[in-house]
Short mmCIF file of C-alpha atoms in Angstrom, two decimals:
data_model
loop_
_atom_site.label_atom_id
_atom_site.label_comp_id
_atom_site.label_asym_id
_atom_site.label_seq_id
_atom_site.Cartn_x
_atom_site.Cartn_y
_atom_site.Cartn_z
CA UNK G 21 60.36 7.97 6.70
CA UNK G 22 56.80 6.83 6.05
CA UNK G 23 55.93 6.86 9.74
CA UNK G 24 52.19 6.57 9.22
CA UNK G 25 52.70 3.11 7.75
CA UNK G 26 54.72 1.99 10.77
CA UNK G 27 52.64 3.41 13.62
CA UNK G 28 50.48 0.27 13.90
CA UNK G 29 53.61 -1.56 15.08
CA UNK G 30 53.64 0.54 18.27
CA UNK G 31 52.39 -1.08 21.47
CA UNK G 32 50.93 0.42 24.64
CA UNK G 33 54.37 -0.06 26.16
CA UNK G 34 55.92 1.89 23.31
CA UNK G 35 53.60 4.81 24.01
CA UNK G 36 54.39 4.67 27.70
CA UNK G 37 58.15 4.68 27.28
CA UNK G 38 58.12 7.33 24.56
CA UNK G 39 56.14 9.59 26.88
CA UNK G 40 58.88 9.09 29.46
CA UNK G 41 61.48 9.95 26.83
CA UNK G 42 59.56 13.16 26.05
CA UNK G 43 59.52 14.09 29.75
CA UNK G 44 63.27 13.66 29.81
CA UNK G 45 63.76 15.66 26.60
CA UNK G 46 61.89 18.62 28.12
CA UNK G 47 64.54 18.85 30.83
CA UNK G 48 67.08 19.87 28.20
CA UNK G 49 65.15 22.91 27.02
CA UNK G 50 67.23 26.03 27.43
CA UNK G 51 70.53 24.15 27.62
CA UNK G 52 70.68 21.87 24.57
CA UNK G 53 70.08 24.68 22.05
CA UNK G 54 70.95 25.21 19.27
CA UNK G 55 70.80 21.40 19.25
CA UNK G 56 67.37 19.84 19.71
CA UNK G 57 66.24 18.62 23.15
CA UNK G 58 66.14 14.82 23.00
CA UNK G 59 65.25 12.12 25.51
CA UNK G 60 66.12 8.41 25.47
CA UNK G 61 64.99 5.38 27.49
CA UNK G 62 66.38 1.82 27.47
CA UNK G 63 64.09 -1.06 28.41
CA UNK G 64 64.69 -4.80 28.77
CA UNK G 65 61.83 -7.23 29.39
CA UNK G 66 59.53 -4.36 30.28
CA UNK G 67 61.87 -2.87 32.87
CA UNK G 68 63.74 0.42 32.69
CA UNK G 69 67.51 -0.09 32.76
CA UNK G 70 68.74 3.33 31.65
CA UNK G 71 67.57 6.78 30.61
CA UNK G 72 69.05 10.14 29.70
CA UNK G 73 68.60 13.43 27.90
CA UNK G 74 70.73 15.98 26.07
CA UNK G 75 71.61 18.18 29.04
CA UNK G 76 73.73 20.84 27.37
CA UNK G 77 75.08 21.89 24.01
CA UNK G 78 78.38 20.15 23.41
CA UNK G 79 77.67 17.45 25.98
CA UNK G 80 76.76 13.79 25.45
CA UNK G 81 73.56 13.15 23.51
CA UNK G 82 70.54 11.48 25.04
CA UNK G 83 71.31 7.99 23.69
CA UNK G 84 74.86 8.07 25.06
CA UNK G 85 73.69 9.20 28.48
CA UNK G 86 71.03 6.47 28.57
CA UNK G 87 73.56 3.79 27.56
CA UNK G 88 75.96 5.02 30.24
CA UNK G 89 73.15 4.84 32.81
CA UNK G 90 72.49 1.26 31.68
CA UNK G 91 76.16 0.46 32.37
CA UNK G 92 76.50 -0.67 28.77
CA UNK G 93 74.16 -3.64 29.30
CA UNK G 94 72.15 -2.86 26.19
CA UNK G 95 72.48 -6.04 24.15
CA UNK G 96 69.03 -7.38 23.36
CA UNK G 97 67.29 -4.34 24.87
CA UNK G 98 64.99 -1.74 23.26
CA UNK G 99 66.00 1.89 22.84
CA UNK G 100 63.30 4.57 22.83
CA UNK G 101 64.44 7.95 21.53
CA UNK G 102 62.39 11.05 20.70
CA UNK G 103 64.57 11.93 17.68
CA UNK G 104 66.33 9.43 15.46
CA UNK G 105 70.02 8.95 16.30
CA UNK G 106 72.32 11.41 14.58
CA UNK G 107 74.43 10.23 11.66
CA UNK G 108 76.36 13.44 10.90
CA UNK G 109 80.06 14.05 10.71
CA UNK G 110 82.05 14.10 13.95
CA UNK G 111 81.72 17.59 15.44
CA UNK G 112 81.42 18.12 19.17
CA UNK G 113 80.28 14.52 19.69
CA UNK G 114 80.52 11.35 17.52
CA UNK G 115 77.40 10.20 15.65
CA UNK G 116 75.04 8.40 18.01
CA UNK G 117 74.05 5.95 15.28
CA UNK G 118 77.49 4.35 15.50
CA UNK G 119 77.20 3.87 19.26
CA UNK G 120 73.68 2.43 18.92
CA UNK G 121 74.89 -0.09 16.37
CA UNK G 122 77.78 -1.20 18.59
CA UNK G 123 75.58 -1.54 21.68
CA UNK G 124 73.65 -4.54 20.28
CA UNK G 125 70.09 -3.30 20.68
CA UNK G 126 67.37 -5.68 19.52
CA UNK G 127 64.95 -2.88 18.70
CA UNK G 128 64.95 0.91 18.31
CA UNK G 129 61.75 2.95 18.65
CA UNK G 130 61.90 6.47 17.21
CA UNK G 131 59.53 9.35 17.81
CA UNK G 132 60.48 11.74 14.99
CA UNK G 133 62.80 11.68 12.03
CA UNK G 134 65.46 14.32 11.55
CA UNK G 135 65.10 15.99 8.14
CA UNK G 136 68.40 17.84 8.62
CA UNK G 137 70.53 14.70 8.27
CA UNK G 138 70.72 11.38 6.48
CA UNK G 139 68.31 8.98 8.14
CA UNK G 140 69.69 6.46 10.61
CA UNK G 141 66.88 3.98 9.94
CA UNK G 142 68.40 2.17 6.90
CA UNK G 143 71.69 1.61 8.75
CA UNK G 144 69.91 0.26 11.82
CA UNK G 145 67.73 -2.06 9.76
CA UNK G 146 70.69 -3.27 7.70
CA UNK G 147 72.33 -4.32 10.97
CA UNK G 148 69.31 -6.47 11.82
CA UNK G 149 67.77 -4.08 14.34
CA UNK G 150 63.97 -3.89 14.35
CA UNK G 151 62.94 -0.25 13.94
CA UNK G 152 59.57 1.34 14.73
CA UNK G 153 59.12 5.00 13.83
CA UNK G 154 56.50 7.67 14.32
CA UNK G 155 55.57 6.85 17.92
CA UNK G 156 54.04 10.03 19.39
CA UNK G 157 55.46 11.74 16.33
CA UNK G 158 53.49 14.98 16.65
CA UNK G 159 54.62 15.48 20.25
CA UNK G 160 58.20 14.63 19.37
CA UNK G 161 58.26 17.02 16.42
CA UNK G 162 56.75 19.79 18.54
CA UNK G 163 59.60 19.26 21.00
CA UNK G 164 62.14 20.01 18.27
CA UNK G 165 60.14 22.66 16.37
CA UNK G 166 62.54 25.49 17.34
CA UNK G 167 65.51 23.46 16.09
CA UNK G 168 63.74 22.61 12.82
CA UNK G 169 62.67 26.20 12.18
CA UNK G 170 66.14 27.60 12.84
CA UNK G 171 67.71 25.06 10.48
CA UNK G 172 65.09 25.56 7.76
CA UNK G 173 64.50 29.32 7.87
CA UNK G 174 67.40 30.76 9.82
CA UNK G 175 65.04 32.37 12.34
CA UNK G 176 64.13 31.52 15.93
CA UNK G 177 60.85 29.98 17.00
CA UNK G 178 58.65 32.80 18.31
CA UNK G 179 56.42 32.48 21.38
CA UNK G 180 53.98 35.27 22.25
CA UNK G 181 53.13 35.43 25.96
CA UNK G 182 50.78 37.68 27.88
CA UNK G 183 48.40 37.77 30.83
CA UNK G 184 44.93 39.28 30.63
CA UNK G 185 41.70 39.47 32.55
CA UNK G 186 38.60 37.48 31.66
CA UNK G 187 37.35 40.52 29.73
CA UNK G 188 40.55 40.69 27.69
CA UNK G 189 42.37 43.59 29.39
CA UNK G 190 46.10 43.74 30.06
CA UNK G 191 45.89 46.89 32.19
CA UNK G 192 43.34 49.16 33.82
CA UNK G 193 42.21 52.48 32.32
CA UNK G 194 44.99 54.13 34.34
CA UNK G 195 47.59 51.76 32.87
CA UNK G 196 48.18 49.66 35.98
CA UNK G 197 48.87 45.97 35.32
CA UNK G 198 50.57 44.55 38.43
CA UNK G 199 49.45 41.97 39.00
CA UNK G 200 46.91 40.41 36.67
CA UNK G 201 48.10 36.82 36.87
CA UNK G 202 48.57 34.64 39.95
CA UNK G 203 51.80 33.91 41.78
CA UNK G 204 51.79 30.42 40.26
CA UNK G 205 51.54 31.87 36.76
CA UNK G 206 54.40 34.27 37.36
CA UNK G 207 56.51 31.42 38.72
CA UNK G 208 55.84 29.50 35.52
CA UNK G 209 57.02 32.49 33.46
CA UNK G 210 60.31 32.32 35.34
CA UNK G 211 60.67 28.70 34.23
CA UNK G 212 60.02 29.77 30.64
CA UNK G 213 62.67 32.46 30.85
CA UNK G 214 65.08 29.84 32.14
CA UNK G 215 64.39 27.85 28.96
CA UNK G 216 64.35 30.75 26.47
CA UNK G 217 67.34 31.84 24.45
CA UNK G 218 65.94 35.38 24.25
CA UNK G 219 63.02 37.49 25.44
CA UNK G 220 61.72 40.58 23.65
CA UNK G 221 59.89 43.75 24.63
CA UNK G 222 59.27 47.09 22.94
CA UNK G 223 60.52 50.42 24.21
CA UNK G 224 56.99 51.35 25.26
CA UNK G 225 56.94 48.51 27.76
CA UNK G 226 60.34 49.56 29.08
CA UNK G 227 59.29 53.19 29.58
CA UNK G 228 55.98 52.22 31.19
CA UNK G 229 56.89 49.21 33.36
CA UNK G 230 60.70 49.33 33.75
CA UNK G 231 60.93 45.50 33.60
CA UNK G 232 63.99 43.48 34.53
CA UNK G 233 63.30 40.35 32.40
CA UNK G 234 65.84 38.20 34.20
CA UNK G 235 65.29 34.66 35.42
CA UNK G 236 64.76 34.63 39.17
CA UNK G 237 65.07 30.86 39.57
CA UNK G 238 68.09 29.94 41.73
CA UNK G 239 70.90 28.85 39.38
CA UNK G 240 68.63 29.66 36.43
CA UNK G 241 69.89 31.05 33.15
CA UNK G 242 69.20 34.62 32.07
CA UNK G 243 68.01 34.83 28.48
CA UNK G 244 69.30 37.45 26.09
CA UNK G 245 67.07 40.47 26.75
CA UNK G 246 66.13 42.27 23.54
CA UNK G 247 64.49 45.69 23.28
CA UNK G 248 62.97 46.98 20.04
CA UNK G 249 63.98 50.62 20.37
CA UNK G 250 64.13 52.31 16.99
CA UNK G 251 65.58 55.59 18.34
CA UNK G 252 67.71 54.03 21.11
CA UNK G 253 65.96 56.13 23.75
CA UNK G 254 66.03 53.60 26.57
CA UNK G 255 67.00 55.43 29.79
CA UNK G 256 70.39 54.68 31.28
CA UNK G 257 68.63 54.55 34.66
CA UNK G 258 66.31 51.72 33.55
CA UNK G 259 66.67 48.40 35.30
CA UNK G 260 67.54 46.75 32.01
CA UNK G 261 70.52 49.00 31.33
CA UNK G 262 71.56 49.02 34.99
CA UNK G 263 71.96 45.23 34.85
CA UNK G 264 73.42 44.99 31.34
CA UNK G 265 76.80 43.81 32.63
CA UNK G 266 75.13 41.05 34.65
CA UNK G 267 72.55 39.81 32.11
CA UNK G 268 72.98 40.35 28.35
CA UNK G 269 70.97 43.20 26.83
CA UNK G 270 70.55 43.88 23.11
CA UNK G 271 69.08 47.15 21.84
CA UNK G 272 67.73 46.82 18.28
CA UNK G 273 67.57 50.27 16.70
CA UNK G 274 67.59 51.95 13.29
CA UNK G 275 70.91 52.75 11.55
CA UNK G 276 70.21 56.51 11.63
CA UNK G 277 70.52 56.66 15.42
CA UNK G 278 73.40 59.06 16.24
CA UNK G 279 76.67 57.40 17.16
CA UNK G 280 76.83 59.30 20.45
CA UNK G 281 73.48 57.85 21.52
CA UNK G 282 74.65 54.35 20.65
CA UNK G 283 77.93 54.87 22.48
CA UNK G 284 76.27 55.84 25.75
CA UNK G 285 74.54 52.45 25.68
CA UNK G 286 77.60 50.43 24.74
CA UNK G 287 79.58 52.21 27.45
CA UNK G 288 76.90 51.04 29.90
CA UNK G 289 77.41 47.41 28.86
CA UNK G 290 74.61 47.13 26.28
CA UNK G 291 74.98 45.72 22.83
CA UNK G 292 73.47 47.94 20.14
CA UNK G 293 72.35 46.36 16.87
CA UNK G 294 71.34 48.71 14.03
CA UNK G 295 68.80 47.08 11.70
CA UNK G 296 66.81 48.17 8.69
CA UNK G 297 63.34 49.49 9.30
CA UNK G 298 60.28 51.07 7.76
CA UNK G 299 58.03 53.91 8.92
CA UNK G 300 60.27 54.56 11.89
CA UNK G 301 60.20 50.98 13.19
CA UNK G 302 62.76 48.18 13.16
CA UNK G 303 61.68 45.41 10.81
CA UNK G 304 60.69 42.32 12.77
CA UNK G 305 62.02 40.00 10.06
CA UNK G 306 65.41 41.70 10.17
CA UNK G 307 65.60 41.18 13.90
CA UNK G 308 64.68 37.49 13.62
CA UNK G 309 67.26 36.91 10.88
CA UNK G 310 69.94 38.62 12.97
CA UNK G 311 69.08 36.51 16.01
CA UNK G 312 68.97 33.37 13.88
CA UNK G 313 72.46 34.13 12.57
CA UNK G 314 73.59 33.98 16.21
CA UNK G 315 71.83 30.61 16.59
CA UNK G 316 69.15 31.97 18.91
CA UNK G 317 66.69 29.08 18.73
CA UNK G 318 63.65 30.45 20.53
CA UNK G 319 62.38 33.93 21.36
CA UNK G 320 59.59 34.83 23.80
CA UNK G 321 57.77 38.12 23.28
CA UNK G 322 56.73 39.64 26.60
CA UNK G 323 55.20 42.92 25.31
CA UNK G 324 53.96 45.33 24.34
CA UNK G 325 50.81 45.63 22.30
CA UNK G 326 52.52 47.20 19.28
CA UNK G 327 55.26 44.57 19.15
CA UNK G 328 52.69 41.78 19.33
CA UNK G 329 50.61 43.42 16.60
CA UNK G 330 53.61 43.70 14.30
CA UNK G 331 54.67 40.08 14.77
CA UNK G 332 51.13 38.73 14.37
CA UNK G 333 50.37 40.85 11.30
CA UNK G 334 53.57 39.58 9.68
CA UNK G 335 52.73 35.98 10.66
CA UNK G 336 55.93 35.59 12.62
CA UNK G 337 54.45 34.08 15.79
CA UNK G 338 54.60 30.31 16.10
CA UNK G 339 53.01 29.70 19.50
CA UNK G 340 50.93 31.59 22.05
CA UNK G 341 50.87 31.23 25.84
CA UNK G 342 48.04 33.24 27.32
CA UNK G 343 47.17 33.51 31.00
CA UNK G 344 43.52 34.39 31.63
CA UNK G 345 42.85 35.59 35.17
CA UNK G 346 39.41 35.40 36.81
CA UNK G 347 39.20 39.20 37.05
CA UNK G 348 37.31 41.96 35.23
CA UNK G 349 38.75 45.43 34.60
CA UNK G 350 36.19 46.90 32.20
CA UNK G 351 36.66 50.28 30.59
CA UNK G 352 36.55 51.08 26.89
CA UNK G 353 39.98 52.71 27.18
CA UNK G 354 41.62 49.78 29.00
CA UNK G 355 44.05 48.12 26.55
CA UNK G 356 43.88 44.62 25.13
CA UNK G 357 46.99 42.55 24.36
CA UNK G 358 47.32 43.19 20.61
CA UNK G 359 47.21 46.66 19.06
CA UNK G 360 47.34 47.41 15.32
CA UNK G 361 44.49 47.78 12.86
CA UNK G 362 42.82 44.48 13.72
CA UNK G 363 40.42 42.70 11.37
CA UNK G 364 37.04 43.61 9.99
CA UNK G 365 35.34 40.23 9.92
CA UNK G 366 35.40 37.29 12.37
CA UNK G 367 35.97 35.08 9.34
CA UNK G 368 39.41 36.68 8.97
CA UNK G 369 40.52 35.87 12.52
CA UNK G 370 43.83 34.12 13.08
CA UNK G 371 42.79 30.67 14.21
CA UNK G 372 44.80 28.94 16.90
CA UNK G 373 45.51 25.24 16.46
CA UNK G 374 45.79 22.40 18.95
CA UNK G 375 44.69 24.47 21.97
CA UNK G 376 45.53 23.13 25.41
CA UNK G 377 43.92 24.55 28.54
CA UNK G 378 45.70 24.17 31.88
CA UNK G 379 44.81 25.60 35.26
CA UNK G 380 47.73 27.44 36.87
CA UNK G 381 46.87 28.75 40.30
CA UNK G 382 43.65 30.71 39.90
CA UNK G 383 44.35 31.34 36.20
CA UNK G 384 43.72 29.38 33.03
CA UNK G 385 46.65 29.01 30.64
CA UNK G 386 45.92 28.64 26.95
CA UNK G 387 48.78 27.20 24.93
CA UNK G 388 48.25 26.89 21.18
CA UNK G 389 49.97 26.93 17.83
CA UNK G 390 49.37 29.60 15.22
CA UNK G 391 48.99 28.81 11.55
CA UNK G 392 52.61 29.79 11.05
CA UNK G 393 54.61 29.34 7.87
CA UNK G 394 56.82 26.53 9.13
CA UNK G 395 54.77 23.39 9.86
CA UNK G 396 55.98 20.90 12.44
CA UNK G 397 53.90 18.09 10.98
CA UNK G 398 55.73 15.70 8.69
#
């Protein structure tokens, strides 16, 4: 679709209702995957008559839920949807394009096109429906970036998250790090875990902090917990292993790990995944491909410094979420968030795109995109 040519057709009302559709789409994060989160709004004469979002994989799509909420009274109305209606073969649900055509809409406003399917736009226009595309397209495509990356590259969308002080430290010189960020920031992390398909830490973080990595939101969903542990040396007494039968735990190790060491983990309820590696470390790309094969759509890295360095150096991080607390630790030996060799010249720095600053409690949250290999722009 040549959305740039059609954007001038959008009105202030179109922007308003598409923003509402985006708000709805966000509610489906963590449940719609591996499908994309989508929101839909139905408006007649400037008034909302129905709205919906894709609540869970295998359930009704956003357009169907919005039409149901409108009690089927859609003839002559306008449909706003963040992603163009699906036109694919009947799988878990029928194609939404068919239902949209039967409903008798006067106009359909689309945020983003779906490059993974045949476009619905020609069919809608052939039926006499006025179609406007590309409304808040960048925001709509960002919403479905994990879905697009998984379909295009077979790997999950990677989010790197950490908290640091205003002088860039993630721990004191004695290694203490609890707590750098505010209560509000830590509550937000729980919401992110509820939305994530998987979270990742290295064995160093496990041995140092003994994290749990579960979602503590009532009725929240626990993500798949993944540990990069080349030698499978995670202690059986760790909180991760102790809860492996309650929340899924995957140990990614090298193939040379003795069978007996793997068995002690599987007997404890862990899943052990041998993957190729180099220089004694599991290859990050191999892990992402393995997770992608299981339709893991998004992965949040929660530590440590070596894991972050490896993923950044290999340009495998798509987005960063960084909490900056109004605190100073100081100390030349106090660690920063990313280890590795670093760069020699500021000109070689990885530049973050589209930065957004948000105050969360006493902290500032920086959310930004990296210059990753899979662009979300059309």
